[in-house]
Tab-separated table of C-alpha atoms and ligand atoms in Angstrom:
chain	number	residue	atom	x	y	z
C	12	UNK	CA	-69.569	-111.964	58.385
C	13	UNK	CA	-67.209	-114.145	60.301
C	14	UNK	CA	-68.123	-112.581	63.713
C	15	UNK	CA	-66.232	-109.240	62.674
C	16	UNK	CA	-67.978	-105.769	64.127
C	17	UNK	CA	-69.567	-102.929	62.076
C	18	UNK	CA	-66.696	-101.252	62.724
C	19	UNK	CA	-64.186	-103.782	61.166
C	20	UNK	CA	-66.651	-103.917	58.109
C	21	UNK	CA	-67.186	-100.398	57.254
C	22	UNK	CA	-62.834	-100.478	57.980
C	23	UNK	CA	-62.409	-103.289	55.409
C	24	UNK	CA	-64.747	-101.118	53.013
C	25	UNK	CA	-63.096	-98.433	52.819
C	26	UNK	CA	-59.180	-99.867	52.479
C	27	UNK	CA	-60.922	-101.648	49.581
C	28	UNK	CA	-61.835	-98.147	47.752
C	29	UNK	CA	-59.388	-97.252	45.037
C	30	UNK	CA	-58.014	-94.361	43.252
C	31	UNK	CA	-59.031	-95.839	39.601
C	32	UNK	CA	-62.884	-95.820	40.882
C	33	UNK	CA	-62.438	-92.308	42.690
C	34	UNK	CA	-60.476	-89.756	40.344
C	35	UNK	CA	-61.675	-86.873	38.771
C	36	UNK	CA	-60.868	-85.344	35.175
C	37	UNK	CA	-57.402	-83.538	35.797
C	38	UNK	CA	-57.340	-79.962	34.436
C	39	UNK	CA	-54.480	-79.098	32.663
C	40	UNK	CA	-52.168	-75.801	31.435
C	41	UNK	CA	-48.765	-75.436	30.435
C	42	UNK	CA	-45.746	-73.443	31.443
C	43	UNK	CA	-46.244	-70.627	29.219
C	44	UNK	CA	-49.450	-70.456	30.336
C	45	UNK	CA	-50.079	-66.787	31.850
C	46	UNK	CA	-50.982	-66.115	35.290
C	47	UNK	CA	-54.152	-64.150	34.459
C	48	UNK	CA	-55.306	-67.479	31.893
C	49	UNK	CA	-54.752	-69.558	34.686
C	50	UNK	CA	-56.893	-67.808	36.963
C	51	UNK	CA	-59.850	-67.879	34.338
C	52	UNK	CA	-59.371	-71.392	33.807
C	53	UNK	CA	-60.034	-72.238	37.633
C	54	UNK	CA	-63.032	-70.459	37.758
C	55	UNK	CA	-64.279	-71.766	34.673
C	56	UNK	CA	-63.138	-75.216	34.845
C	57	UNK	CA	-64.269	-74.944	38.779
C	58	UNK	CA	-61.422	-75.965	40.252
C	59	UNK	CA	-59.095	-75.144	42.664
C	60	UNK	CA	-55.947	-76.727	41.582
C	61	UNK	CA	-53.957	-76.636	37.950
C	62	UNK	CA	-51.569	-79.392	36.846
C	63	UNK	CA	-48.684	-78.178	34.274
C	64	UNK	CA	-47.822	-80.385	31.804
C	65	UNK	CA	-45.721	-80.248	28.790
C	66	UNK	CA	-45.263	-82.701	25.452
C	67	UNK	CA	-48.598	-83.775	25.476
C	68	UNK	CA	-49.277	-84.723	29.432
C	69	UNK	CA	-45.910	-85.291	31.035
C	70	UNK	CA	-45.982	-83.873	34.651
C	71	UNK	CA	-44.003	-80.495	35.182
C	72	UNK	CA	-45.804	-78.620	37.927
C	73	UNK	CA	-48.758	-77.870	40.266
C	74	UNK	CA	-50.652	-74.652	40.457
C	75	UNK	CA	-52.741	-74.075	43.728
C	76	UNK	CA	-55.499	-70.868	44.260
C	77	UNK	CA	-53.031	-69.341	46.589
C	78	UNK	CA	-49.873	-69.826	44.311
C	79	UNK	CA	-51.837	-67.397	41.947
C	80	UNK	CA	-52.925	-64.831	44.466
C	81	UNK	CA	-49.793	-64.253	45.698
C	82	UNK	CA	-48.591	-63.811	42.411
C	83	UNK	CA	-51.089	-60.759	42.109
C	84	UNK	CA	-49.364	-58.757	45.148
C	85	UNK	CA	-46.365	-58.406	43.054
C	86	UNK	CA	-47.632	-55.996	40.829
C	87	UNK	CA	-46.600	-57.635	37.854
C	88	UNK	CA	-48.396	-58.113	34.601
C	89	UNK	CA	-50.620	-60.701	35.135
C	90	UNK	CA	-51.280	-61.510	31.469
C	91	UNK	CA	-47.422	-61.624	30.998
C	92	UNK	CA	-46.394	-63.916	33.920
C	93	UNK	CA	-46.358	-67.142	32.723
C	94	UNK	CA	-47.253	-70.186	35.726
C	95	UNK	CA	-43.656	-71.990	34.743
C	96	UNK	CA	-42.408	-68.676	36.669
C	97	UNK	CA	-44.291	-69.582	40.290
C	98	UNK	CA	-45.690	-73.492	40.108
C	99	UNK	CA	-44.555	-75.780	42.408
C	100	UNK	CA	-41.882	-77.946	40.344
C	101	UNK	CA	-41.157	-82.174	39.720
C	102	UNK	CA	-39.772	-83.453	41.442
C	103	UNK	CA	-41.100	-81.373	44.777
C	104	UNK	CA	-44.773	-83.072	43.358
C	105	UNK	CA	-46.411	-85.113	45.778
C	106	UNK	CA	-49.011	-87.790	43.112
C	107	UNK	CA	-50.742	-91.182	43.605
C	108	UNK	CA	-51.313	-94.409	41.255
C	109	UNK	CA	-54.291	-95.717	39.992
C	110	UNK	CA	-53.381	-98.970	42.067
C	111	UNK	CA	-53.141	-96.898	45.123
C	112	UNK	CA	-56.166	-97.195	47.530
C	113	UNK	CA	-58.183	-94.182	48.139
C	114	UNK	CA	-56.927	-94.295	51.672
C	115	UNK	CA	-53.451	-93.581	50.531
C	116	UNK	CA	-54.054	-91.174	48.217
C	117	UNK	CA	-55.783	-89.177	51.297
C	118	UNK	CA	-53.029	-90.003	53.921
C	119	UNK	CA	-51.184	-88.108	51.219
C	120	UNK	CA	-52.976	-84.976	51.075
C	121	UNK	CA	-53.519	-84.705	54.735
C	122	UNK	CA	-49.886	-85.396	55.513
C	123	UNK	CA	-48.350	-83.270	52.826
C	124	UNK	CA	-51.129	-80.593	53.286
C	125	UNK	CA	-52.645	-80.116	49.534
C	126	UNK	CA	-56.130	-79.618	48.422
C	127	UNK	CA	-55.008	-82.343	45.272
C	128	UNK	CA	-52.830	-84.973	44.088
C	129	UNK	CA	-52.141	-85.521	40.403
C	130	UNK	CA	-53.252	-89.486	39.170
C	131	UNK	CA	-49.852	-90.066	37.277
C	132	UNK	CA	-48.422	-93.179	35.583
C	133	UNK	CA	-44.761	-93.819	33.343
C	134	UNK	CA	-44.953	-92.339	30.052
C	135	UNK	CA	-44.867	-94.464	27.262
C	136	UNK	CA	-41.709	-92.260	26.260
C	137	UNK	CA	-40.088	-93.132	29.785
C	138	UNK	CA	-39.488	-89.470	30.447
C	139	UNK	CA	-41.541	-88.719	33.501
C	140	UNK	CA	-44.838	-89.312	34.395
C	141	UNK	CA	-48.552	-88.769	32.485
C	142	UNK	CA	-50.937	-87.072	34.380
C	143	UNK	CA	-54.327	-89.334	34.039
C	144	UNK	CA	-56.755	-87.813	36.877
C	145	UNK	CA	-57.152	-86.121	40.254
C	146	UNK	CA	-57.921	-86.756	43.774
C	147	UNK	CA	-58.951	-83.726	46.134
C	148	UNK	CA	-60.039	-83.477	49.446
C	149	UNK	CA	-63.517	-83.283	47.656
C	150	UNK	CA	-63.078	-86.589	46.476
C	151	UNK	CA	-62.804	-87.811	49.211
C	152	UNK	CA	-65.608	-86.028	50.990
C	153	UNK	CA	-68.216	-87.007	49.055
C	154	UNK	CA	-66.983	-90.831	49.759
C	155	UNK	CA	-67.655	-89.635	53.021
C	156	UNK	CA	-71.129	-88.396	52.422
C	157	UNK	CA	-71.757	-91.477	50.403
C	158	UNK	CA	-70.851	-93.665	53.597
C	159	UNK	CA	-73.096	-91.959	55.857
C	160	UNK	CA	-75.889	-91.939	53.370
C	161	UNK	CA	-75.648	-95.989	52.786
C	162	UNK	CA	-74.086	-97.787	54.894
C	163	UNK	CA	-72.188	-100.480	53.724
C	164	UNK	CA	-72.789	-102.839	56.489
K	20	LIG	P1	-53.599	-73.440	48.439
K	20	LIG	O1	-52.167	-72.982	48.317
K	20	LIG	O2	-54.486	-72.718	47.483
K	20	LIG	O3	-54.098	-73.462	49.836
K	20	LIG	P2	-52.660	-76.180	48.443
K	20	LIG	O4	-52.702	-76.260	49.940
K	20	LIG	O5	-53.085	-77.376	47.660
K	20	LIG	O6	-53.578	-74.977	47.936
K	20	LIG	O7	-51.196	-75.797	47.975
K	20	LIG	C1	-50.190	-75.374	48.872
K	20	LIG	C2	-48.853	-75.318	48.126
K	20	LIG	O8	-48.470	-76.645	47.759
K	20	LIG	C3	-48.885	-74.514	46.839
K	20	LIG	O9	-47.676	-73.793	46.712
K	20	LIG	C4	-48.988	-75.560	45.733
K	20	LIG	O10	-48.297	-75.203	44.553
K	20	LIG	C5	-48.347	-76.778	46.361
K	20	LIG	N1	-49.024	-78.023	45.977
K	20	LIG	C6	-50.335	-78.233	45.705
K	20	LIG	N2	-50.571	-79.518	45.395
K	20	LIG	C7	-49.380	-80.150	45.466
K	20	LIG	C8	-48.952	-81.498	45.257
K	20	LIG	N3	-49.796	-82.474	44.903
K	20	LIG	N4	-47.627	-81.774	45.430
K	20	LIG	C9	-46.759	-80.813	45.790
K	20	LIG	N5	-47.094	-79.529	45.998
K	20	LIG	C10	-48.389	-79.191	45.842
């Protein structure tokens, strides 16, 4: 162990972790999805974040739980409304790589304050990016849970 601490282990353990080991199946809509489909999606896909893609997996958008609730105080027909209409747009997206560490990927969320990132990589087409998985703060939770259940060093 080269004389290095517990602490410097367990530090060189987790820079190591990636987002390719760590990602989560992305769940998906489209645009013209409606508000009120969206909503039953999260709750049965049990999640709290929707990506919006278009032609097959390009990257348009990000729906959060709070995106769609306060598109409920408006009044508006929910079933009518589609997401296009109040998702958070490209190129405002904030997404990680599979290459990226884990560490990153959760400097990113804390920093940009998001419950998710989009896994994304170039299209084969060249027009914007595929959406390929998902890192939450869940994600990296249970990494933390994991830790503290077996430690590494
Ligand atoms: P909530 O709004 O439910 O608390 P978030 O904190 O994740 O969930 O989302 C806050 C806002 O940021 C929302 O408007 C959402 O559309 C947007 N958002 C969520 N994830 C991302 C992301 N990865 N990149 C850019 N914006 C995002």
């Amino acid at each position: 162990y080269a004389g290095k601490s517990s602490n410097q282990l367990l530090g060189d353990y987790v820079r190591k972790l990636t987002v390719k080991e760590h990602k989560s199946v992305p769940v998906v809509c489209q645009e013209e999805t409606s508000v009120y489909d969206a909503i039953c999606t999260m709750f049965l896909e049990d999640v709290g974040t929707l990506f919006v893609v278009r032609n097959g997996g390009i990257l348009t958008g990000v729906v959060s739980r709070k995106d769609l609730l306060k598109s409920t105080m408006g009044g508006q027909d929910l079933a009518q409304t589609p997401i296009g209409v109040i998702m958070t747009r490209m190129p405002n997206i904030v997404t990680c790589q599979l290459e990226d560490t884990l560490l990153e990927a959760a400097t990113r969320l804390i920093y940009n304050q998001v419950d998710a990132l989009p896994v994304v990589k170039e299209s084969a087409s060249g027009k914007g990016v595929e959406v390929v998985g998902r890192i939450t703060k869940t994600t990296v939770t249970k990494v933390f849970v994991e830790l503290g259940e077996d430690t590494p060093v």
